[in-house]
Short mmCIF file of C-alpha atoms in Angstrom, two decimals:
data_model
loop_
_atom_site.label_atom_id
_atom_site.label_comp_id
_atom_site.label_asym_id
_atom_site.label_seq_id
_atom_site.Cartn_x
_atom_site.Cartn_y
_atom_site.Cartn_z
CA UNK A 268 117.85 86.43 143.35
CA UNK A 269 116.07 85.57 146.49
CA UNK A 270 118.16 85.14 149.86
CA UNK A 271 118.21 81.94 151.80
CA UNK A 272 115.26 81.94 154.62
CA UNK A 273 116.67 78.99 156.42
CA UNK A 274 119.73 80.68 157.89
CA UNK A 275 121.37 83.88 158.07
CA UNK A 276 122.58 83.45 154.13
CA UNK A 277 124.11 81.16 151.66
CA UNK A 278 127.52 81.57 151.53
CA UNK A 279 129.76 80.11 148.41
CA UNK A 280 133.96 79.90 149.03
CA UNK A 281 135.81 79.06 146.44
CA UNK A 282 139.34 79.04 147.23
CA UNK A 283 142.29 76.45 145.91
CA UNK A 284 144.00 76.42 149.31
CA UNK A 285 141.93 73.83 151.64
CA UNK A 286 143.24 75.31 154.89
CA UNK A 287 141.12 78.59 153.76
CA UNK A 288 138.61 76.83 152.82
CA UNK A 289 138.63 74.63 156.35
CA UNK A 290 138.81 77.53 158.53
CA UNK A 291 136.00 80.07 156.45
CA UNK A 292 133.34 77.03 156.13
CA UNK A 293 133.71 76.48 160.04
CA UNK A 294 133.89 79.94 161.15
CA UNK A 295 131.13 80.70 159.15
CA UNK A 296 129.00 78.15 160.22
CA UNK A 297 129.45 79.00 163.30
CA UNK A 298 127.73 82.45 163.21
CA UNK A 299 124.42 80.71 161.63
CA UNK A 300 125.57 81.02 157.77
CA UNK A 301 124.85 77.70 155.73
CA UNK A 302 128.19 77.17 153.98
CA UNK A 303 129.29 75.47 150.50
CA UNK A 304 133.00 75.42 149.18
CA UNK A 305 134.55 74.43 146.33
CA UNK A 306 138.55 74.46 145.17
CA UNK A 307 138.15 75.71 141.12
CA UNK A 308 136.54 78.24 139.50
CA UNK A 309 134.54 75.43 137.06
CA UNK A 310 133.27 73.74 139.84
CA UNK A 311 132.30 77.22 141.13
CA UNK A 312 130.42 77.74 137.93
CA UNK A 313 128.25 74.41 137.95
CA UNK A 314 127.32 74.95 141.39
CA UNK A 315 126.04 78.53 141.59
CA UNK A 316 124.53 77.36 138.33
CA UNK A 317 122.73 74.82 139.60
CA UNK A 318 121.99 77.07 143.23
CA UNK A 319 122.73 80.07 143.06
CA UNK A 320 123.99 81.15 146.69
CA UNK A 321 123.78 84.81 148.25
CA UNK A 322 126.94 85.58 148.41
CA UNK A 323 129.98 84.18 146.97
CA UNK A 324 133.90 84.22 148.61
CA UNK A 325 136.19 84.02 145.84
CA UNK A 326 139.86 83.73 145.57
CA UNK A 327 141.80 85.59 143.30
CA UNK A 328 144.86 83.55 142.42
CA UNK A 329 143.81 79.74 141.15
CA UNK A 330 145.26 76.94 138.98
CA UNK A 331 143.05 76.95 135.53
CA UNK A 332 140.34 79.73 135.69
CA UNK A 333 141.09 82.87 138.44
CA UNK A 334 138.94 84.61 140.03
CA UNK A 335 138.32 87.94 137.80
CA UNK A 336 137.43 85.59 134.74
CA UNK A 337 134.70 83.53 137.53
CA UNK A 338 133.69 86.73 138.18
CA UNK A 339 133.21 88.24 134.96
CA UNK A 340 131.62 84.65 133.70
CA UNK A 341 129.15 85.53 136.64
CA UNK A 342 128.52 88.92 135.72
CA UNK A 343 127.83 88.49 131.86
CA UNK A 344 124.45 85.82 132.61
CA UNK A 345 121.54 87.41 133.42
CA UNK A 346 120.71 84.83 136.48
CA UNK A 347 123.61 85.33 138.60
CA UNK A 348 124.81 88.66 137.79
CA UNK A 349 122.95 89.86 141.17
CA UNK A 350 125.10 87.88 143.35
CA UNK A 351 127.83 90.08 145.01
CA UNK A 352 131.38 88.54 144.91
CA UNK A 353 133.97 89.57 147.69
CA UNK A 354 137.47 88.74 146.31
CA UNK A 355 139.99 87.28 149.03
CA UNK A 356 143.65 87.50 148.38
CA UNK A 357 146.93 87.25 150.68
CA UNK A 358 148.88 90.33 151.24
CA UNK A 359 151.73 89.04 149.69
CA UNK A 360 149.79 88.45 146.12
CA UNK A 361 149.72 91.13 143.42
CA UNK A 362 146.44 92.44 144.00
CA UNK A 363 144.62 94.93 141.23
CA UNK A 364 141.92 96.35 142.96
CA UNK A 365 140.92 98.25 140.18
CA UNK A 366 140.32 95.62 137.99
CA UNK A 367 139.18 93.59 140.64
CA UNK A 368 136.23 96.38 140.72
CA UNK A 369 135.53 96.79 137.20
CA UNK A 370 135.00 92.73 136.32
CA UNK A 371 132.02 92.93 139.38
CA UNK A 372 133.52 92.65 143.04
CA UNK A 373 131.90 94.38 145.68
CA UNK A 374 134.91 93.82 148.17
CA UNK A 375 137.88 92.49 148.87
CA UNK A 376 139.27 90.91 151.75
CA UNK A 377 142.92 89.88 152.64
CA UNK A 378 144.54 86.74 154.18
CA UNK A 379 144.96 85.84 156.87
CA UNK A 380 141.49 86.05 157.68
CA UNK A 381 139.88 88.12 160.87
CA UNK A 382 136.86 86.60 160.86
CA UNK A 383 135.21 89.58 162.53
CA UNK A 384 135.81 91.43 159.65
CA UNK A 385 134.45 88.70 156.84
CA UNK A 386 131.53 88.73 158.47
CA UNK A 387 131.15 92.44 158.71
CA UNK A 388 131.79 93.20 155.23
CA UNK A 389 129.46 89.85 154.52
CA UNK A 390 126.64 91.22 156.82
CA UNK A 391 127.01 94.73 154.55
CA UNK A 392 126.84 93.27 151.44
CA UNK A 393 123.79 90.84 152.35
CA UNK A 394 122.19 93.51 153.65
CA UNK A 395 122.45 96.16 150.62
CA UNK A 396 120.92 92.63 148.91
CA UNK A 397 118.30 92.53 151.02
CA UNK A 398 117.02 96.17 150.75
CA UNK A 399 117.42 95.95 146.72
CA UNK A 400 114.90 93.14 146.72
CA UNK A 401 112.49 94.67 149.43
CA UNK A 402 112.97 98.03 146.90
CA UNK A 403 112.57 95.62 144.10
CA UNK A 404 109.10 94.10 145.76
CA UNK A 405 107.56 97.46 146.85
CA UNK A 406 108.43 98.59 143.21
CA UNK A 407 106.47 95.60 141.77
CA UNK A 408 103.45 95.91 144.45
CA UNK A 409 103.34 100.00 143.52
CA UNK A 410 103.08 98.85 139.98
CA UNK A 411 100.74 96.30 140.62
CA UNK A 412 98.40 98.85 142.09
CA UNK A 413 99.40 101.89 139.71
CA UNK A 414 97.49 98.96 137.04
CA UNK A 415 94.70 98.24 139.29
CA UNK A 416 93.79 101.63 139.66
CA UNK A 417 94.06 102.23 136.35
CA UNK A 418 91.66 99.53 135.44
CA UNK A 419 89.43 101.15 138.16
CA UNK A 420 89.81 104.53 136.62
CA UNK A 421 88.83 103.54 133.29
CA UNK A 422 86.08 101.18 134.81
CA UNK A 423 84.78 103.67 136.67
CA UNK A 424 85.22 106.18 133.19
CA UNK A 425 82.86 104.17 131.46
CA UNK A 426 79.93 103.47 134.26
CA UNK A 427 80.07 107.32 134.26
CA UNK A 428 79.61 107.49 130.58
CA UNK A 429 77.13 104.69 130.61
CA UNK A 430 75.11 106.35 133.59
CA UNK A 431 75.50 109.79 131.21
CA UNK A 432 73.92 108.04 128.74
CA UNK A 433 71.25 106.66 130.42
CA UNK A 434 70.13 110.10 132.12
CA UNK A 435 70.53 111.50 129.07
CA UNK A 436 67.86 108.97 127.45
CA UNK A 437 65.23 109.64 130.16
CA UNK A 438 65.59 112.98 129.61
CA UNK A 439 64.74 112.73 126.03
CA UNK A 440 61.82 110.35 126.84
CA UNK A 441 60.67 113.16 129.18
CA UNK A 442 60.74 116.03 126.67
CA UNK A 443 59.13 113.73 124.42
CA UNK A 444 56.33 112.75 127.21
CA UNK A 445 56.22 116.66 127.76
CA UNK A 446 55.74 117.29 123.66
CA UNK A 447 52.99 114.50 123.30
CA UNK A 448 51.20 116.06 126.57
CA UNK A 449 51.41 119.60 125.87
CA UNK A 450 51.11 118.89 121.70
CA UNK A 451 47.95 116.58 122.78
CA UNK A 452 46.29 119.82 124.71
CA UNK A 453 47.04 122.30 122.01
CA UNK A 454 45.56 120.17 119.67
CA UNK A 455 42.44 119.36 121.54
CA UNK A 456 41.99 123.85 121.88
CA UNK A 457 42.75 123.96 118.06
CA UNK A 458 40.12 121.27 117.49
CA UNK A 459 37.36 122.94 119.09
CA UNK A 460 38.40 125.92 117.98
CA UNK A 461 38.33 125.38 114.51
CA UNK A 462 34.54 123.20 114.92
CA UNK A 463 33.53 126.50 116.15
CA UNK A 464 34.85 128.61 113.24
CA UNK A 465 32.90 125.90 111.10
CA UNK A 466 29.56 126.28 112.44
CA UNK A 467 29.77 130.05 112.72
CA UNK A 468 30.86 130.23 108.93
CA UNK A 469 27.73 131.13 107.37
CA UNK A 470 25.40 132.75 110.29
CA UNK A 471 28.65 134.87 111.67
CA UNK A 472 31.43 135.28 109.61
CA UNK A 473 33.53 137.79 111.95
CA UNK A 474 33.01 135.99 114.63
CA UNK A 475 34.26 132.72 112.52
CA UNK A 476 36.89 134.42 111.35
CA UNK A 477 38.10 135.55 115.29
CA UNK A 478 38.12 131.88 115.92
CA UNK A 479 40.15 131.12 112.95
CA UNK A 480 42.84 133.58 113.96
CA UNK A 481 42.91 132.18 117.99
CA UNK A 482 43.17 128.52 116.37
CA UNK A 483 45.76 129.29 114.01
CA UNK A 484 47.67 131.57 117.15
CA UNK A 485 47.46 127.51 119.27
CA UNK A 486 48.46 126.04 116.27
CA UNK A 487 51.79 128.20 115.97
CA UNK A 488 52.29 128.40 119.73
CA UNK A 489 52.48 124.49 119.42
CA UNK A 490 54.61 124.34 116.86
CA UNK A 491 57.23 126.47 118.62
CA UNK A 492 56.80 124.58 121.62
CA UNK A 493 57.72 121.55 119.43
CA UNK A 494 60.29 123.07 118.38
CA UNK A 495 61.92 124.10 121.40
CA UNK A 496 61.66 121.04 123.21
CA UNK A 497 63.06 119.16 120.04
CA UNK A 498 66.12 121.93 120.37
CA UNK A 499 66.06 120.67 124.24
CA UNK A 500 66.54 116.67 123.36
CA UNK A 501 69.56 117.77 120.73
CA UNK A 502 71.44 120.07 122.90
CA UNK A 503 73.23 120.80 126.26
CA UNK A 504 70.38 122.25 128.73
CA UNK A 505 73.12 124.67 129.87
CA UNK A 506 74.73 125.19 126.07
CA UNK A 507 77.97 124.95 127.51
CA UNK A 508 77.88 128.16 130.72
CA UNK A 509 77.97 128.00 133.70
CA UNK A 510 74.75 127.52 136.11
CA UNK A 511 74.97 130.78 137.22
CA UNK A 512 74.70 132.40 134.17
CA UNK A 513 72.16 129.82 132.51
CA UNK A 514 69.87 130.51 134.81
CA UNK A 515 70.11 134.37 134.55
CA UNK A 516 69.11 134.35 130.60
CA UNK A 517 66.39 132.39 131.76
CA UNK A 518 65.14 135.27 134.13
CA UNK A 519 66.04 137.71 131.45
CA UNK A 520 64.20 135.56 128.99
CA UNK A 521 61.40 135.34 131.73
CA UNK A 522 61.29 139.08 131.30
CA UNK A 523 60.92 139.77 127.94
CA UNK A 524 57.95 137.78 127.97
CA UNK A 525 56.05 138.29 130.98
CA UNK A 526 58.05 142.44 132.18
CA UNK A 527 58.23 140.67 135.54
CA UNK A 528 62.00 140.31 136.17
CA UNK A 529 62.51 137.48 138.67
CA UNK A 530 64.36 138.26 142.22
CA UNK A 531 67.51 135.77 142.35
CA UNK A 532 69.56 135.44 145.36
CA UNK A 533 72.14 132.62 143.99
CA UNK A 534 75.03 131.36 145.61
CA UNK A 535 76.87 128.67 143.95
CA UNK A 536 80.20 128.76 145.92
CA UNK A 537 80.57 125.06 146.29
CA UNK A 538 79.58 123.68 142.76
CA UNK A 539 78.30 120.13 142.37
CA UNK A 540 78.54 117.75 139.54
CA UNK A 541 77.05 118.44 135.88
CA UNK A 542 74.43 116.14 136.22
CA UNK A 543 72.56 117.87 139.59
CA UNK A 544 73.30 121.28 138.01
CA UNK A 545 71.40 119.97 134.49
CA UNK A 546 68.37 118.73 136.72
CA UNK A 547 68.54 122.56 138.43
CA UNK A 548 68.40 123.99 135.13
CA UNK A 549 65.83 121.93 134.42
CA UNK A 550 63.88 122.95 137.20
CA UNK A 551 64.26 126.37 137.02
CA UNK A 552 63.11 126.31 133.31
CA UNK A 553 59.85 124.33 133.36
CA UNK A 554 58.94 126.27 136.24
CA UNK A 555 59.61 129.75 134.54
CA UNK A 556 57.66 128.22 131.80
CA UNK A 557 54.82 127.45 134.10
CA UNK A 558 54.43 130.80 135.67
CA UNK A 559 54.39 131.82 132.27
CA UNK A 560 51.84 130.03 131.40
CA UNK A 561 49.52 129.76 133.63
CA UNK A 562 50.09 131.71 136.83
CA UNK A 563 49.65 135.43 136.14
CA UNK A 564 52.29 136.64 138.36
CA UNK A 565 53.67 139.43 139.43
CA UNK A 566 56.44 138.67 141.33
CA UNK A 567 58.82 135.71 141.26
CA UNK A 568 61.73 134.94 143.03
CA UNK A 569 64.83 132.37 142.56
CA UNK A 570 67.00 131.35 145.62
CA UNK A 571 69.83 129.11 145.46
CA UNK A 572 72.22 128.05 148.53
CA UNK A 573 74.97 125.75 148.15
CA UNK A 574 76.97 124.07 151.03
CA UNK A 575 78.90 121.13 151.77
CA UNK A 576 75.83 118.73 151.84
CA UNK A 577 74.25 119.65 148.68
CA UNK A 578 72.23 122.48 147.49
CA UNK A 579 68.77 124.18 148.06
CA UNK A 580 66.71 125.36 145.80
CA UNK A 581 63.27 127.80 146.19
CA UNK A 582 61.11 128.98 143.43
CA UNK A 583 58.35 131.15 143.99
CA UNK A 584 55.21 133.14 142.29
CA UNK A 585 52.35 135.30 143.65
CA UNK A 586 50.00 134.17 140.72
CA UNK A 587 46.85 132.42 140.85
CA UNK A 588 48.03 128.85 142.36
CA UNK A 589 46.49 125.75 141.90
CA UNK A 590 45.32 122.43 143.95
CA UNK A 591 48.21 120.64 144.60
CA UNK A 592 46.10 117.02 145.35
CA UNK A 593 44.26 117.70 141.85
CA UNK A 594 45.57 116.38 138.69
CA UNK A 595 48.91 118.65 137.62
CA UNK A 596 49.29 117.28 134.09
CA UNK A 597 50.35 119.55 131.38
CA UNK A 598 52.64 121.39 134.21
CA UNK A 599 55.41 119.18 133.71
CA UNK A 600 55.73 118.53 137.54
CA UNK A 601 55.76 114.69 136.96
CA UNK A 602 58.62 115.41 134.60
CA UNK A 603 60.31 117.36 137.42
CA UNK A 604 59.46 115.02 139.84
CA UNK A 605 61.46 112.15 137.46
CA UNK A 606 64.35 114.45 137.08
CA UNK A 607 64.74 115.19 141.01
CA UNK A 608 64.78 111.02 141.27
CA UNK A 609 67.90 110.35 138.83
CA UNK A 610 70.20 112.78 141.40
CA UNK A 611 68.25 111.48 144.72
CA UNK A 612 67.21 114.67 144.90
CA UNK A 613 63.48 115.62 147.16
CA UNK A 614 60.76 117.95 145.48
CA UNK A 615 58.33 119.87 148.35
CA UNK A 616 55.10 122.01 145.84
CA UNK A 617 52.90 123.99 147.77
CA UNK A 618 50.34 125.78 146.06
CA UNK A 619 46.63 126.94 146.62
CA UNK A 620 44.32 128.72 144.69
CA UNK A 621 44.98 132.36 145.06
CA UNK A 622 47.82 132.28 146.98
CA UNK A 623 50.97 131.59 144.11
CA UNK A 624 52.89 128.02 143.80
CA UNK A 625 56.39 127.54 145.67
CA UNK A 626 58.62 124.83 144.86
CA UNK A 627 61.40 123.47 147.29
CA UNK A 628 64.16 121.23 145.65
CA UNK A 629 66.88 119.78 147.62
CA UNK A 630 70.33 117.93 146.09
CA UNK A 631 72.77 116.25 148.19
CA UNK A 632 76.13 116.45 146.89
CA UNK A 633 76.99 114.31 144.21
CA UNK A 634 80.32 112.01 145.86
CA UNK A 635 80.88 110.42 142.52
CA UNK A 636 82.87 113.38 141.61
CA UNK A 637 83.71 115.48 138.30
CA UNK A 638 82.13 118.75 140.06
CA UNK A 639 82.41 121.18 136.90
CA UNK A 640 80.34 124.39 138.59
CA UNK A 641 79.36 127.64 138.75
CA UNK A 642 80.76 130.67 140.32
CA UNK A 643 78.61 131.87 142.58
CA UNK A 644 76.05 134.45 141.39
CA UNK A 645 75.82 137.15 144.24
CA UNK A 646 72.43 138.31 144.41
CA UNK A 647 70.51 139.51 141.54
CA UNK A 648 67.45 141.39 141.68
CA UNK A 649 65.39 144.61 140.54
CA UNK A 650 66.93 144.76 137.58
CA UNK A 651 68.64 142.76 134.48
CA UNK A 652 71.94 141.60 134.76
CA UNK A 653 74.19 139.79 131.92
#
């Protein structure tokens, strides 16, 4: 049902009793409303059929078909069964209001006519019409968006699992760059090793034999480097905890190795998203690894500050340092540098011979959402916590 725009409504009388109908269509048309009358409830019928109005007048007591069985007629089809009926009737007529309720009126109004008072309880009704259908169009608009946002949720559900995907790919190509790098070096050591052990065979057995036992020591330290970065592409990097604690079994794993328990100062009270806190983790453990390695030191430290623009991360060694313009391969820094790319993220190395390596990391928050983070870790330092 949609209301006339033309005029202050469309107004159906039907009434058998042409002095009614006379004095209704002019008074009416008078106050703006565009009028139509008929004098039987068929002719009613065909014409609210063919245009509906929006609102219909209808007379109770007429020849053939009176006005409850119009009304009920009205009510029972699906395309007019909005349109409110006020029932007229003279004072001197039975009049059963009940009834007149129960078929589908919305009013009643008696004869003789004050026209001030048709065209208040008109105005009502037409205006209860009018807020159903602006109810009716905000309802359809809300529902219109509720299903556009859910075809933005669920497009934006599967660029996040596509761009998931795709970091989780480069990761694996860098842990594979990282096992053909560091497998390559190992196997160059064991080579030369093992020529030595050859040529020593005859003229110095122990000494061949020494060089047997450091080449077969690189070949099982490659192996379980394999097999931990192999572990790496299959898994979670954080195996499911939180950041804070990942990266404290790496310091405790730090110190079973090296019996140099790395300072941390952590505080991750405004988490970011998985993927910035993977790259962290990621950070944190090929630098570890590097110290390891190849730095000798005796003190390390690992500070992390969160705040509302992203995070901040420091690690730091007093071991042996390096040249940072000279070639870095086999330290996995050009992994580290790929990683800090995929989150926008800025890597600062300093380092000089002597004089221990400190790397500066810093993420901007992630706006994309789904921040799943850590607790923050206090400060941790001077000895192992769990």
């Amino acid at each position: 049902m949609e209301l006339s725009q033309s005029s202050k409504g469309d107004i159906l009388i039907v009434d058998d009793t042409l002095d009614n109908l006379r004095f209704l269509s002019a008074m009416l048309t008078e106050q703006g409303y565009e009028v139509r009358s008929v004098t039987n409830g068929s002719m009613a019928l065909i014409g609210i059929q063919a245009q509906p109005p929006d609102l219909i007048l209808l007379d109770i007591t007429m020849p053939g078909m009176n006005g409850y069985e119009v009304c009920q007629r009205l009510k029972s089809n699906p395309q007019t069964q909005e349109i409110p009926v006020i029932f007229i009737s003279a004072l001197n007529e039975v009049f059963d209001k009940v009834k007149a309720f129960s078929v589908g009126g919305v009013d009643f109004i008696n004869k003789p006519f004050q026209i001030e008072e048709v065209v208040a309880r008109m105005e009502h009704q037409l205006k209860l019409c009018r807020l159903q259908m602006q109810l009716q169009e905000q309802n359809r608009r809300l529902q219109e968006t509720e299903a556009e946002l859910r075809r933005s949720l669920e497009h934006q559900k599967a660029l996040n699992q596509r761009i998931e995907e795709m970091v989780a790919l480069e990761e694996r190509n860098r842990i594979a760059r990282d096992i053909h790098d560091s497998l390559g070096h190992s196997l160059v050591a064991l080579n030369v090793q093992m020529e030595t052990a050859l040529t020593l065979w005859e003229t110095d057995p122990n000494r061949a034999q020494s060089f047997l036992l450091a080449a077969k020591k690189l070949g099982s330290e490659a192996l379980q480097e394999v097999r931990e970065s192999v572990s790496a592409i299959r898994s979670d990097p954080l195996h499911g905890q939180l950041l804070g604690n990942a990266i404290a079994n790496l310091a405790e794993e730090f110190y079973h190795l090296t019996d140099v328990l790395p300072y941390c100062k952590i505080d991750l009270s405004q988490p970011l998203s998985d993927s910035v806190n993977h790259v962290v983790y990621r950070i944190i453990q090929e630098g570890l690894t590097n110290i390891y390695k190849h730095a000798n030191a005796t003190a390390v430290q690992i500070r992390i500050q969160t705040t509302a623009t992203g995070l901040s991360l420091i690690l730091q060694d007093n071991g042996k340092g390096f040249e940072c313009d000279q070639s870095v391969a086999g330290y996995g820094l050009q992994g580290m540098r790929e990683r800090m790319a995929t989150v926008n993220a800025q890597l600062e190395i300093v380092s000089k011979p002597g004089a221990g390596c400190r790397i500066v990391a810093n993420f901007p928050r992630d706006e994309r959402g789904g921040e799943q983070g850590s607790r923050g870790a206090g400060e941790q330092g001077g000895k192992r916590t769990r």
